[in-house]
GROMACS .gro file of C-alpha atoms in nm:
model
  203
    1ALA     CA    1   0.020  -0.002   0.001
    2ASN     CA    2   0.295   0.276   0.089
    3LEU     CA    3   0.490   0.208  -0.253
    4ILE     CA    4   0.148   0.247  -0.448
    5ASN     CA    5   0.091   0.568  -0.239
    6VAL     CA    6   0.454   0.665  -0.361
    7ALA     CA    7   0.369   0.535  -0.709
    8ARG     CA    8   0.024   0.727  -0.742
    9GLN     CA    9   0.294   1.093  -0.578
   10ILE     CA   10   0.521   1.063  -0.823
   11SER     CA   11   0.306   1.033  -1.082
   12LEU     CA   12   0.230   1.385  -1.189
   13ASN     CA   13   0.630   1.463  -1.166
   14GLY     CA   14   0.699   1.178  -1.340
   15MET     CA   15   0.480   1.288  -1.639
   16LEU     CA   16   0.626   1.618  -1.662
   17ALA     CA   17   0.986   1.359  -1.661
   18VAL     CA   18   0.846   1.208  -1.986
   19GLY     CA   19   0.804   1.544  -2.132
   20VAL     CA   20   1.090   1.748  -2.046
   21THR     CA   21   1.282   1.415  -2.177
   22TYR     CA   22   1.208   1.546  -2.563
   23VAL     CA   23   1.336   1.881  -2.449
   24LEU     CA   24   1.647   1.774  -2.324
   25LEU     CA   25   1.723   1.507  -2.608
   26THR     CA   26   1.764   1.822  -2.865
   27GLY     CA   27   1.992   1.980  -2.630
   28GLY     CA   28   1.755   2.247  -2.484
   29VAL     CA   29   1.544   2.318  -2.156
   30ASP     CA   30   1.208   2.430  -2.033
   31LEU     CA   31   1.166   2.638  -1.703
   32SER     CA   32   0.789   2.615  -1.736
   33LEU     CA   33   0.619   2.371  -1.707
   34GLY     CA   34   0.512   2.461  -1.361
   35SER     CA   35   0.353   2.707  -1.430
   36LEU     CA   36   0.189   2.540  -1.738
   37VAL     CA   37   0.041   2.245  -1.408
   38ALA     CA   38  -0.075   2.562  -1.236
   39LEU     CA   39  -0.266   2.726  -1.619
   40THR     CA   40  -0.394   2.392  -1.714
   41GLY     CA   41  -0.525   2.278  -1.424
   42VAL     CA   42  -0.740   2.598  -1.415
   43VAL     CA   43  -0.809   2.560  -1.739
   44ALA     CA   44  -0.948   2.235  -1.699
   45ALA     CA   45  -1.149   2.296  -1.352
   46GLY     CA   46  -1.320   2.583  -1.556
   47PHE     CA   47  -1.497   2.343  -1.765
   48ALA     CA   48  -1.519   2.099  -1.534
   49HIS     CA   49  -1.814   2.186  -1.277
   50PRO     CA   50  -2.128   1.983  -1.310
   51GLY     CA   51  -2.393   1.985  -1.611
   52ASP     CA   52  -2.121   2.201  -1.749
   53TRP     CA   53  -1.936   1.913  -1.974
   54PRO     CA   54  -1.850   1.590  -2.072
   55VAL     CA   55  -1.507   1.483  -1.895
   56ILE     CA   56  -1.355   1.500  -2.255
   57VAL     CA   57  -1.397   1.866  -2.280
   58PRO     CA   58  -1.219   1.976  -1.940
   59VAL     CA   59  -0.927   1.720  -1.998
   60LEU     CA   60  -0.897   1.832  -2.359
   61ALA     CA   61  -0.865   2.170  -2.285
   62GLY     CA   62  -0.634   2.153  -2.049
   63VAL     CA   63  -0.420   1.940  -2.268
   64LEU     CA   64  -0.480   2.205  -2.531
   65THR     CA   65  -0.370   2.424  -2.319
   66GLY     CA   66  -0.039   2.324  -2.252
   67THR     CA   67  -0.004   2.165  -2.597
   68ALA     CA   68  -0.024   2.523  -2.736
   69CYS     CA   69   0.254   2.685  -2.454
   70GLY     CA   70   0.519   2.468  -2.524
   71LEU     CA   71   0.386   2.501  -3.019
   72VAL     CA   72   0.487   2.825  -2.884
   73ASN     CA   73   0.800   2.775  -2.717
   74GLY     CA   74   0.941   2.578  -2.989
   75VAL     CA   75   0.806   2.841  -3.319
   76VAL     CA   76   1.014   3.087  -3.038
   77VAL     CA   77   1.293   2.863  -2.958
   78ALA     CA   78   1.388   2.744  -3.315
   79LYS     CA   79   1.248   3.017  -3.566
   80GLY     CA   80   1.379   3.313  -3.363
   81ARG     CA   81   1.608   3.171  -3.260
   82LEU     CA   82   1.635   3.257  -2.884
   83ALA     CA   83   1.810   3.107  -2.577
   84PRO     CA   84   1.502   2.853  -2.437
   85PHE     CA   85   1.635   2.895  -2.059
   86ILE     CA   86   1.522   3.282  -2.212
   87VAL     CA   87   1.185   3.165  -2.383
   88THR     CA   88   1.123   2.946  -2.167
   89LEU     CA   89   1.162   3.215  -1.814
   90GLY     CA   90   0.923   3.375  -1.998
   91MET     CA   91   0.673   3.175  -2.056
   92MET     CA   92   0.667   3.065  -1.720
   93THR     CA   93   0.624   3.438  -1.609
   94VAL     CA   94   0.300   3.399  -1.872
   95ALA     CA   95   0.136   3.096  -1.757
   96ARG     CA   96   0.164   3.210  -1.404
   97GLY     CA   97  -0.025   3.544  -1.526
   98LEU     CA   98  -0.266   3.390  -1.693
   99ALA     CA   99  -0.342   3.118  -1.439
  100LEU     CA  100  -0.400   3.396  -1.134
  101VAL     CA  101  -0.667   3.653  -1.419
  102ILE     CA  102  -0.855   3.359  -1.521
  103SER     CA  103  -0.891   3.245  -1.177
  104HIS     CA  104  -0.915   3.577  -1.021
  105GLY     CA  105  -0.642   3.437  -0.788
  106LYS     CA  106  -0.843   3.182  -0.602
  107PRO     CA  107  -0.843   2.845  -0.675
  108VAL     CA  108  -1.111   2.738  -0.926
  109SER     CA  109  -1.368   2.461  -0.719
  110ASN     CA  110  -1.642   2.226  -0.721
  111LEU     CA  111  -1.563   2.030  -0.933
  112SER     CA  112  -1.766   1.719  -1.074
  113SER     CA  113  -1.761   1.371  -1.001
  114SER     CA  114  -1.645   1.192  -1.325
  115PHE     CA  115  -1.315   1.440  -1.356
  116THR     CA  116  -1.247   1.429  -1.007
  117SER     CA  117  -1.283   1.024  -1.070
  118LEU     CA  118  -0.896   1.054  -1.295
  119GLY     CA  119  -0.744   1.121  -0.969
  120GLY     CA  120  -0.886   0.787  -0.865
  121ASP     CA  121  -0.851   0.440  -0.897
  122ILE     CA  122  -0.916   0.126  -1.055
  123GLN     CA  123  -0.907  -0.198  -0.949
  124GLY     CA  124  -0.677  -0.064  -0.689
  125LEU     CA  125  -0.444   0.074  -0.874
  126PRO     CA  126  -0.434   0.494  -0.893
  127ILE     CA  127  -0.526   0.643  -1.234
  128PRO     CA  128  -0.251   0.890  -1.253
  129VAL     CA  129   0.028   0.575  -1.176
  130LEU     CA  130  -0.169   0.390  -1.485
  131ILE     CA  131  -0.093   0.710  -1.742
  132LEU     CA  132   0.302   0.772  -1.645
  133LEU     CA  133   0.276   0.459  -1.721
  134ALA     CA  134   0.115   0.393  -2.060
  135ILE     CA  135   0.337   0.817  -2.167
  136ALA     CA  136   0.644   0.653  -2.038
  137ALA     CA  137   0.664   0.351  -2.238
  138SER     CA  138   0.437   0.499  -2.545
  139SER     CA  139   0.727   0.780  -2.592
  140TRP     CA  140   0.980   0.472  -2.549
  141VAL     CA  141   0.850   0.336  -2.859
  142PHE     CA  142   0.847   0.638  -2.995
  143LEU     CA  143   1.171   0.782  -2.944
  144THR     CA  144   1.358   0.450  -3.020
  145ASN     CA  145   1.172   0.318  -3.308
  146THR     CA  146   1.021   0.600  -3.509
  147ARG     CA  147   1.223   0.792  -3.771
  148LEU     CA  148   1.110   1.171  -3.593
  149GLY     CA  149   1.218   1.024  -3.216
  150ARG     CA  150   1.616   0.946  -3.409
  151TYR     CA  151   1.597   1.280  -3.569
  152VAL     CA  152   1.540   1.448  -3.176
  153TYR     CA  153   1.815   1.190  -3.063
  154ALA     CA  154   2.068   1.383  -3.383
  155LEU     CA  155   1.982   1.700  -3.276
  156GLY     CA  156   2.079   1.647  -2.925
  157GLY     CA  157   2.400   1.514  -2.968
  158ASN     CA  158   2.506   1.734  -3.330
  159GLU     CA  159   2.257   1.990  -3.487
  160GLN     CA  160   2.545   2.127  -3.739
  161ALA     CA  161   2.580   1.752  -3.852
  162ALA     CA  162   2.150   1.747  -3.785
  163ARG     CA  163   2.175   1.985  -4.026
  164ALA     CA  164   2.406   1.853  -4.282
  165ALA     CA  165   2.211   1.571  -4.242
  166GLY     CA  166   1.920   1.699  -4.394
  167ILE     CA  167   1.680   1.682  -4.072
  168SER     CA  168   1.446   2.010  -3.994
  169ILE     CA  169   1.620   2.113  -3.718
  170SER     CA  170   1.293   2.415  -3.662
  171VAL     CA  171   1.087   2.100  -3.715
  172VAL     CA  172   1.197   1.876  -3.473
  173LYS     CA  173   1.278   2.199  -3.203
  174MET     CA  174   0.869   2.304  -3.213
  175PHE     CA  175   0.780   1.886  -3.141
  176ALA     CA  176   0.987   1.845  -2.872
  177TYR     CA  177   0.890   2.135  -2.715
  178THR     CA  178   0.529   2.102  -2.821
  179ILE     CA  179   0.497   1.745  -2.688
  180CYS     CA  180   0.689   1.886  -2.336
  181GLY     CA  181   0.413   2.159  -2.312
  182ALA     CA  182   0.140   1.905  -2.418
  183PHE     CA  183   0.208   1.622  -2.083
  184ALA     CA  184   0.258   1.926  -1.838
  185GLY     CA  185  -0.095   2.040  -1.999
  186LEU     CA  186  -0.196   1.672  -1.912
  187ALA     CA  187  -0.037   1.661  -1.532
  188GLY     CA  188  -0.214   1.987  -1.496
  189VAL     CA  189  -0.561   1.806  -1.556
  190VAL     CA  190  -0.457   1.541  -1.323
  191LEU     CA  191  -0.376   1.755  -1.073
  192ALA     CA  192  -0.596   1.955  -1.009
  193ALA     CA  193  -0.831   1.612  -1.071
  194ARG     CA  194  -0.635   1.467  -0.763
  195ILE     CA  195  -0.710   1.775  -0.567
  196THR     CA  196  -1.077   1.852  -0.696
  197THR     CA  197  -0.942   2.233  -0.751
  198GLY     CA  198  -0.753   2.394  -1.028
  199GLN     CA  199  -0.516   2.588  -0.836
  200PRO     CA  200  -0.332   2.867  -0.958
  201ASN     CA  201  -0.012   2.933  -0.714
  202ARG     CA  202   0.057   2.527  -0.813
  203SER     CA  203   0.388   2.421  -0.943
   0.00000   0.00000   0.00000
């Protein structure tokens, strides 16, 4: 029981770790993950009030918000050729500010039971842990068995050599940051479901 509880506690950090792996493999960095978790949790919670929307709507809202923020990071890093440290630091501030504005600085509560069940269990197994295992396994398969996955490794190994080999550096970077943002959005949704509130100050 204690091991299951520990696994439940680390599952959110695990989702973020899987996402940022893509970025780190390209030689980049993402400082905005904590703020993205807060923003996406607030957005998801805003659509998760009882009787308002089916559970898929807040889930998609949170994940798509994270994806959009990750895409912005990727575009600015790849096309603007700015340092990832600076770009994601800016996104960290922007996302936190948006979370506070959307929630008016207060936790978003009164969430539907169908939404909060995402933070519960299935047959004694925590759903967040199952989600983590699914995205970790799929990411491992993707990175080791697909062309784009190999491009991610190649870019981090030697960007100039990857460019000389015909790899689109900008596309790979945008992809990595977008996936990172999507997984941060998923973590934000699961966190909101677990604690039954969207917390703008959570990181």
